[in-house]
Amino acid sequence: MSREILQLAEALASEKNVDAEIVFGALEFALGIAAKKKAEREHMDVRVEIDRDTGSYQTFRRWLIVEDEAYTYPELEKTIEQIQEEIPGIDIAVGDYYEEELPNESFGRQAAQTAKQIILQRIRDAEREQILSTFLANRSDIVVGTVKRVERQGIIVELAPKLDALLPRQEMLPRENYRNGDRIRALFLRVEEFNGGRKQVILSRTQPEFLRHLFEQEVPEIGDGLLDIREVARDPGQRAKIAVKANDQRIDPQGTCIGVRGARVNAVSNELGGERIDIVLWSMDTAQFVINALSPAQVSRIVINESDDGRESVDVIVAEDQLALAIGRSGQNVRLAAELTGKELNIMTVEEAEERHAAEDAQIRALFVEHLNADEDTANILVQEGFTSLEEVAYVPAEELLEIEGFDQETVDTLRSRARDAILTLAIASEEKLDNIAEDLRTLEGVDQDMLRDLADAEITTRDDLAELSIDELIEITGIEEEEAKTVIMAARAHWFEEDSGNGQAEQQQ
């Protein structure tokens, strides 16, 4: 039998042109399968060791040694305590294997056939790995292939002989239809590893980078460094915006990307199923970039608002007849412009902006009248001069206030003193409100001191009070982002679900 194993190993290595070690590994694996079938315990861990010189072999069953708290699989593991009780004085540690010898199974025709199948599979895997490695070493960002077949999860694309890729349904453009044999262009997205270690190339036609690389192929000036695509925003298959910037002042970046009679942009659009593409000028100036991004709508005025955490939102004021164009169908134009610029855009008409501005002015005016003990005329003057908070009145240089017509030194000193006193009074009142916050809200994960102050001002003082808020209400009170608001609300409500679960279990026990 030992001689037969050596002869088979030599024959298979020669026939399949593989290293003898691969053959021996396959034979050991096949003998292990036979041993598990014989024992009728397919989940146990079996190791077979073949002597490369004599062809004799031994079969072992083995267990991984683990800590007691990690013990999960009795068929495959033993705890360090178990093995030390079974074999006192054994020299073994966690992470080692303990082995017991099993009777060898005879090496019959079935084991030989299994070994042959394993070797063939390993050869195919090695060949596929080599083809994939060659492809990855020489690939471009956009790949061209042939539709091999259409499946439920997507399209199988043949990129090269014996190299297939998957274009998933979610990475295809809406209403795209392909047939076997069609040529297809797509973006190389990633390589995914599935169960068993098999690797699969994943493609995409919906990613913004696909649009960018299509333009790089159609517009040589991009490759030459004369022009850059700075930002891309897409609603795949429907509409896209790209922001372009010329590195050479002699070049018109928009005209260059559009091409003669629209040849270049149309070529890209046709590749994307007629996706409409707006080419806009990139600008370092936020206001100008927003105006460009909202094209073709005409913008009347831009107001940039910066929050305490440094994030910017932009109020975009347009004429009534430009409102629908600025927003776009289903909000598409403003959504793509916001994605392109990275800013939150609030579209409003001139009338709406004036109403909002008047309401904000009235709120600030009331603040000055109440806390500075100022008359209406003085409060109006401060608002007209652009003062929006007590802190500005208290701490801007006195010279700026003295430049205001009608303000003398005494008036300025009085206003600054009252503003500082009001800030201190409000801070003390705010701290006193914090004393009313319940401990279960103070210690809630995700709630910081600033949020607690905002909640206290809104008379939200317990965890249940917070849990009863909607996400929109929490955002309005605290000004935090939607994702953060969702997390905080769910944390506040967690104990409700725990109580419901506990009640349900108690009812089952009864």
XYZ file of C-alpha atoms in Angstrom:
510
model
C 0.000 0.000 0.000
C 2.816 2.440 0.853
C 4.457 1.769 -2.487
C 1.118 2.401 -4.275
C 0.815 5.836 -2.604
C 4.294 6.848 -3.751
C 3.594 5.625 -7.279
C 0.262 7.496 -7.402
C 1.851 10.690 -6.088
C 4.577 10.497 -8.714
C 2.092 9.763 -11.507
C -0.282 12.607 -10.577
C 2.545 15.112 -10.183
C 3.839 14.200 -13.630
C 0.403 14.056 -15.299
C -0.858 17.380 -13.928
C 2.520 19.096 -13.923
C 2.276 20.168 -10.282
C 4.647 20.026 -7.341
C 4.686 16.664 -5.549
C 3.932 18.438 -2.247
C 0.539 19.534 -3.632
C -0.192 15.894 -4.498
C 0.797 14.626 -1.043
C -1.377 17.337 0.559
C -4.345 16.225 -1.538
C -3.758 12.574 -0.650
C -3.606 13.423 3.069
C -6.844 15.362 2.764
C -8.566 12.474 0.955
C -7.446 9.959 3.594
C -8.733 12.323 6.296
C -12.159 12.388 4.634
C -12.187 8.597 4.525
C -11.311 8.402 8.243
C -14.158 10.766 9.171
C -16.658 8.771 7.097
C -15.516 5.570 8.765
C -16.006 7.124 12.218
C -19.357 8.659 11.064
C -18.274 11.955 12.664
C -17.776 14.382 9.829
C -17.193 17.403 12.113
C -14.163 16.029 13.928
C -10.705 17.352 13.046
C -8.534 14.683 11.413
C -4.906 14.997 10.333
C -3.141 12.463 8.114
C 0.620 12.502 7.732
C 2.303 10.651 4.821
C 5.993 9.901 4.954
C 7.364 11.368 1.726
C 10.123 8.738 1.517
C 8.364 5.498 2.423
C 4.713 6.232 1.625
C 3.585 5.012 5.052
C 1.032 7.165 6.827
C -0.530 7.836 10.223
C -3.963 9.150 11.111
C -4.620 11.451 14.069
C -7.683 13.018 15.601
C -6.918 16.398 17.157
C -8.490 18.978 19.451
C -7.596 22.648 19.822
C -6.795 23.602 23.432
C -8.812 26.665 24.535
C -9.629 28.652 27.659
C -12.730 27.541 29.537
C -14.726 30.663 28.595
C -13.918 30.142 24.897
C -15.033 26.473 24.871
C -17.742 26.107 22.204
C -17.242 23.043 19.996
C -16.729 19.728 21.914
C -15.955 17.860 18.685
C -13.056 20.179 17.926
C -11.924 21.669 21.255
C -10.833 20.757 24.753
C -10.297 23.201 27.597
C -6.898 23.387 29.233
C -8.524 22.128 32.475
C -10.072 19.102 30.716
C -6.825 17.945 29.122
C -4.878 18.413 32.350
C -7.427 16.279 34.214
C -7.386 13.570 31.537
C -3.575 13.465 31.258
C -1.964 14.815 34.443
C 1.419 16.433 33.872
C 0.917 16.916 30.107
C 3.070 19.711 28.667
C 0.552 21.676 26.584
C -0.715 25.278 26.368
C -3.762 27.145 25.078
C -3.538 27.365 21.300
C -1.759 23.998 20.929
C -3.340 20.874 19.481
C -3.741 17.606 21.369
C -3.703 14.560 19.085
C -4.751 10.928 19.433
C -3.765 8.332 16.840
C -6.585 6.610 14.921
C -6.484 3.385 12.878
C -5.458 4.074 9.278
C -8.111 3.735 6.620
C -7.167 1.663 3.591
C -6.178 3.666 0.551
C -8.749 2.468 -1.979
C -10.081 3.581 -5.333
C -12.478 6.128 -3.804
C -9.699 7.854 -1.826
C -7.529 7.983 -4.959
C -10.398 9.524 -6.960
C -11.070 12.101 -4.216
C -7.373 13.032 -4.176
C -7.404 13.439 -7.952
C -10.441 15.754 -7.787
C -8.805 17.840 -5.063
C -5.626 18.184 -7.126
C -7.595 19.242 -10.208
C -9.515 21.820 -8.138
C -6.296 23.198 -6.668
C -4.765 23.449 -10.131
C -7.847 25.353 -11.334
C -7.705 27.617 -8.286
C -4.006 28.316 -8.803
C -4.583 29.042 -12.485
C -7.488 31.375 -11.679
C -5.374 33.119 -9.023
C -2.576 33.621 -11.545
C -4.962 35.032 -14.172
C -6.502 37.353 -11.567
C -3.083 38.527 -10.360
C -2.048 39.300 -13.954
C -5.291 41.189 -14.536
C -4.913 43.247 -11.334
C -1.309 44.097 -12.176
C -2.230 45.424 -15.631
C -5.826 46.599 -15.265
C -7.142 50.072 -16.012
C -9.897 51.772 -14.019
C -12.408 51.159 -16.807
C -12.559 47.587 -18.069
C -14.198 46.224 -21.205
C -15.696 42.764 -21.378
C -18.345 40.559 -22.962
C -21.630 39.608 -21.336
C -21.345 35.883 -20.644
C -24.695 35.364 -18.958
C -27.410 37.267 -17.124
C -28.235 36.010 -13.648
C -30.611 37.021 -10.907
C -27.928 38.825 -8.892
C -26.450 40.593 -11.909
C -24.428 40.124 -15.073
C -21.428 37.825 -15.449
C -18.874 39.601 -17.649
C -15.943 37.816 -19.268
C -12.931 40.115 -19.006
C -10.394 37.612 -20.317
C -10.254 33.859 -20.992
C -11.045 32.093 -17.697
C -11.580 35.433 -15.888
C -15.156 36.469 -15.140
C -16.438 39.487 -13.219
C -19.790 40.305 -11.635
C -21.753 43.468 -12.355
C -24.338 43.397 -9.513
C -27.872 44.623 -10.130
C -27.407 47.512 -7.691
C -24.360 48.667 -9.667
C -26.276 48.753 -12.980
C -28.066 51.762 -14.413
C -31.870 51.731 -14.213
C -33.584 50.032 -17.146
C -30.275 48.667 -18.491
C -30.702 45.472 -20.507
C -27.911 43.294 -21.847
C -27.835 40.068 -23.804
C -25.221 37.364 -24.033
C -22.366 38.484 -26.257
C -22.917 42.253 -25.756
C -19.821 44.377 -25.159
C -19.875 46.310 -21.897
C -17.759 48.968 -20.213
C -17.667 49.318 -16.437
C -15.594 50.589 -13.540
C -13.378 48.131 -11.696
C -14.761 48.466 -8.161
C -13.088 45.836 -5.960
C -12.217 42.180 -5.508
C -14.441 40.294 -3.073
C -13.590 37.001 -1.404
C -16.471 34.570 -0.987
C -16.821 31.430 1.124
C -14.105 28.951 0.330
C -11.631 31.713 -0.532
C -12.872 32.158 -4.105
C -12.256 35.690 -5.368
C -14.612 37.643 -7.585
C -14.015 40.894 -9.482
C -16.879 43.344 -8.865
C -17.764 46.005 -11.453
C -19.940 49.116 -11.353
C -21.611 51.495 -13.775
C -23.269 53.699 -11.135
C -20.298 55.051 -9.164
C -19.307 58.725 -9.643
C -15.770 57.557 -10.470
C -17.074 55.766 -13.579
C -18.313 59.082 -14.951
C -14.998 60.734 -14.074
C -12.963 58.072 -15.902
C -15.247 58.174 -18.960
C -14.511 61.880 -19.293
C -10.793 61.194 -18.858
C -11.012 58.847 -21.854
C -12.977 61.323 -23.974
C -11.071 64.504 -23.012
C -7.284 64.226 -23.627
C -6.692 67.545 -21.870
C -7.510 65.877 -18.541
C -4.746 63.296 -19.012
C -2.371 66.073 -20.087
C -3.009 67.912 -16.810
C -4.490 70.981 -18.506
C -7.851 70.486 -16.859
C -9.160 68.774 -13.708
C -12.501 67.261 -12.735
C -12.694 68.382 -9.104
C -16.055 66.966 -8.009
C -18.683 64.559 -9.369
C -22.297 64.010 -8.275
C -24.604 61.488 -9.932
C -28.166 60.284 -9.977
C -27.184 57.229 -12.075
C -28.916 56.953 -15.431
C -30.793 60.222 -14.978
C -28.624 63.237 -14.254
C -25.123 64.171 -13.137
C -23.031 67.243 -12.391
C -19.270 67.550 -12.722
C -17.199 70.500 -11.493
C -14.230 71.292 -13.734
C -11.230 73.595 -13.323
C -8.658 74.680 -15.918
C -4.973 74.559 -14.985
C -4.151 76.524 -18.124
C -5.901 79.899 -18.413
C -6.027 79.557 -22.198
C -8.484 76.655 -21.888
C -12.245 76.909 -21.482
C -12.896 73.904 -19.196
C -16.625 73.701 -19.918
C -16.238 73.975 -23.689
C -13.380 71.471 -23.671
C -15.492 68.851 -21.867
C -18.537 69.534 -24.035
C -16.567 69.235 -27.281
C -17.420 70.404 -30.790
C -21.218 70.340 -31.135
C -21.371 68.451 -27.841
C -19.472 65.449 -29.221
C -17.528 64.648 -26.047
C -20.283 65.052 -23.479
C -22.732 63.226 -25.772
C -20.354 60.273 -26.078
C -20.272 59.957 -22.285
C -24.028 60.486 -21.990
C -24.748 57.791 -24.590
C -22.529 55.318 -22.721
C -24.653 56.006 -19.615
C -28.017 55.448 -21.270
C -28.716 59.124 -21.978
C -27.779 60.402 -18.513
C -27.975 64.213 -18.616
C -24.676 65.796 -17.573
C -24.248 69.392 -16.338
C -20.684 70.699 -16.591
C -20.094 73.534 -14.114
C -17.093 75.654 -13.197
C -15.413 74.789 -9.908
C -14.568 77.725 -7.633
C -12.771 78.123 -4.312
C -15.377 80.719 -3.382
C -18.266 78.876 -1.740
C -20.947 81.327 -2.913
C -19.786 81.265 -6.523
C -19.438 77.481 -6.550
C -22.998 77.077 -5.222
C -24.313 79.474 -7.882
C -22.495 77.500 -10.599
C -23.657 74.144 -9.225
C -27.339 75.158 -9.296
C -27.159 75.955 -13.013
C -29.302 76.331 -15.071
C -31.273 78.123 -12.331
C -30.491 81.820 -11.798
C -29.619 82.703 -8.190
C -30.517 86.130 -6.765
C -28.545 86.022 -3.521
C -26.475 83.687 -1.348
C -26.244 83.736 2.455
C -23.639 81.492 4.094
C -24.387 80.393 7.659
C -21.667 78.866 9.840
C -22.706 76.819 12.853
C -20.843 76.639 16.166
C -19.160 73.371 15.114
C -17.797 74.952 11.923
C -20.247 73.374 9.468
C -21.672 75.603 6.757
C -25.161 75.748 5.366
C -26.127 78.011 2.510
C -29.388 79.891 2.031
C -30.011 80.233 -1.704
C -32.472 82.969 -2.624
C -34.069 82.772 -6.069
C -36.872 84.575 -7.880
C -40.294 82.916 -7.817
C -40.027 81.850 -11.469
C -36.645 80.178 -10.786
C -37.741 78.166 -7.736
C -38.897 75.032 -9.577
C -35.789 75.062 -11.772
C -33.464 75.434 -8.774
C -35.097 72.566 -6.909
C -35.494 70.334 -9.962
C -37.764 67.351 -10.461
C -38.160 65.536 -7.117
C -35.470 67.836 -5.706
C -32.850 66.387 -8.063
C -31.080 69.636 -9.027
C -30.584 70.934 -5.486
C -29.674 67.459 -4.215
C -26.914 67.031 -6.807
C -25.698 70.594 -6.235
C -25.476 69.931 -2.490
C -23.539 66.716 -3.118
C -21.222 68.492 -5.561
C -20.447 71.410 -3.217
C -20.548 69.480 0.052
C -22.885 72.099 1.561
C -26.399 71.990 2.941
C -28.467 74.113 0.550
C -31.732 75.776 1.575
C -33.663 77.050 -1.444
C -36.126 79.885 -0.845
C -37.832 82.667 -2.757
C -37.018 86.338 -2.238
C -40.308 86.789 -0.359
C -39.593 83.813 1.920
C -36.084 85.110 2.586
C -37.420 88.541 3.513
C -39.994 87.014 5.891
C -37.347 84.843 7.483
C -34.943 87.753 7.767
C -37.640 89.911 9.341
C -38.477 87.171 11.857
C -34.802 86.739 12.801
C -34.392 90.504 13.165
C -37.457 90.682 15.394
C -36.066 87.886 17.592
C -32.682 89.604 17.933
C -34.353 92.978 18.550
C -36.463 91.454 21.354
C -33.283 89.943 22.854
C -31.596 93.360 22.977
C -34.662 95.100 24.386
C -35.067 92.484 27.146
C -31.463 91.923 28.220
C -29.839 95.293 27.448
C -32.786 97.287 28.732
C -32.540 99.175 25.427
C -35.299 101.124 23.740
C -36.671 100.083 20.342
C -34.577 102.668 18.474
C -31.286 101.483 20.023
C -32.174 97.834 19.418
C -33.028 98.636 15.788
C -29.702 100.399 15.299
C -27.792 97.365 16.662
C -29.722 95.012 14.358
C -29.145 97.251 11.339
C -25.418 97.348 12.127
C -25.318 93.553 11.989
C -25.147 92.646 15.703
C -26.815 89.277 16.310
C -25.934 88.317 19.902
C -25.204 89.651 23.359
C -21.616 88.335 23.048
C -20.982 90.578 20.056
C -22.187 93.639 21.924
C -20.157 92.726 25.007
C -16.848 91.838 23.424
C -16.394 93.575 20.064
C -13.870 96.425 20.284
C -15.457 99.552 21.747
C -14.197 101.515 18.727
C -16.623 99.638 16.465
C -19.578 100.643 18.611
C -18.339 104.253 18.787
C -18.358 104.408 14.984
C -22.151 103.973 15.027
C -23.901 107.280 14.495
C -25.573 108.499 17.693
C -23.501 106.271 20.040
C -21.254 108.124 22.478
C -18.803 106.727 25.042
C -21.391 106.598 27.806
C -23.902 104.719 25.631
C -21.256 102.225 24.512
C -20.005 101.593 28.073
C -23.573 101.110 29.309
C -24.475 98.653 26.535
C -21.273 96.627 26.969
C -21.733 96.449 30.757
C -25.372 95.374 30.468
C -24.479 92.767 27.824
C -21.811 91.205 30.059
C -24.148 91.170 33.041
C -26.873 89.540 30.918
C -24.467 86.850 29.641
C -23.464 86.014 33.222
C -27.078 85.942 34.398
C -28.136 83.663 31.542
C -25.173 81.351 32.194
C -26.115 81.033 35.868
C -29.743 80.358 34.926
C -28.589 77.740 32.442
C -26.481 75.981 35.096
C -29.439 76.050 37.494
C -31.596 74.374 34.852
C -28.949 71.652 34.567
C -29.559 70.839 38.221
C -33.067 69.732 37.234
C -31.705 67.121 34.768
C -32.305 63.574 36.040
C -29.335 61.244 36.493
C -30.627 58.764 33.891
C -30.427 61.532 31.264
C -27.063 62.891 32.431
C -25.421 59.482 32.048
C -27.094 58.507 28.763
C -24.569 57.535 26.105
C -24.202 60.147 23.365
C -25.472 63.089 25.455
C -22.864 65.767 26.191
C -23.001 68.971 28.243
C -23.998 71.200 25.312
C -26.878 68.872 24.477
C -27.948 68.785 28.130
C -28.138 72.601 28.193
C -30.267 72.651 25.041
C -32.547 69.958 26.479
C -32.825 71.776 29.811
C -33.843 74.982 27.992
C -36.579 72.967 26.277
C -37.631 71.484 29.677
C -36.555 67.979 28.645
C -35.235 66.716 31.987
C -35.565 62.905 32.042
C -34.626 59.992 29.824
C -38.305 59.320 29.124
C -38.827 62.973 28.111
C -36.049 62.556 25.558
C -37.342 59.169 24.403
C -40.743 60.678 23.586
C -39.210 63.222 21.200
C -39.167 62.620 17.462
C -35.875 62.801 15.603
C -36.905 66.086 13.963
C -37.800 67.595 17.344
C -34.401 66.661 18.798
C -32.626 68.147 15.778
C -34.610 71.374 16.157
C -33.778 71.627 19.877
C -30.068 70.745 19.693
C -29.013 71.353 16.073
C -27.237 67.976 15.860
C -27.022 65.838 12.694
C -29.774 63.357 11.811
C -27.629 60.234 12.363
C -26.531 61.447 15.797
C -30.141 62.284 16.677
C -31.258 58.757 15.685
C -28.553 57.203 17.853
C -29.443 59.313 20.898
C -33.191 58.671 20.536
C -32.631 54.904 20.238
C -30.370 54.942 23.317
C -33.064 56.829 25.244
C -35.720 54.285 24.208
C -33.612 51.160 24.795
C -34.960 50.573 28.318
C -38.517 50.500 26.953
C -37.684 47.494 24.781
C -35.838 45.817 27.651
C -38.898 46.208 29.870
C -41.189 44.842 27.125
C -38.883 41.855 26.674
C -38.777 41.221 30.422
C -42.568 41.405 30.697
C -42.945 38.990 27.791
C -40.636 36.450 29.405
C -42.478 36.758 32.730
C -45.802 36.078 31.011
C -44.358 32.984 29.314
C -43.067 31.652 32.631
C -46.523 32.119 34.209
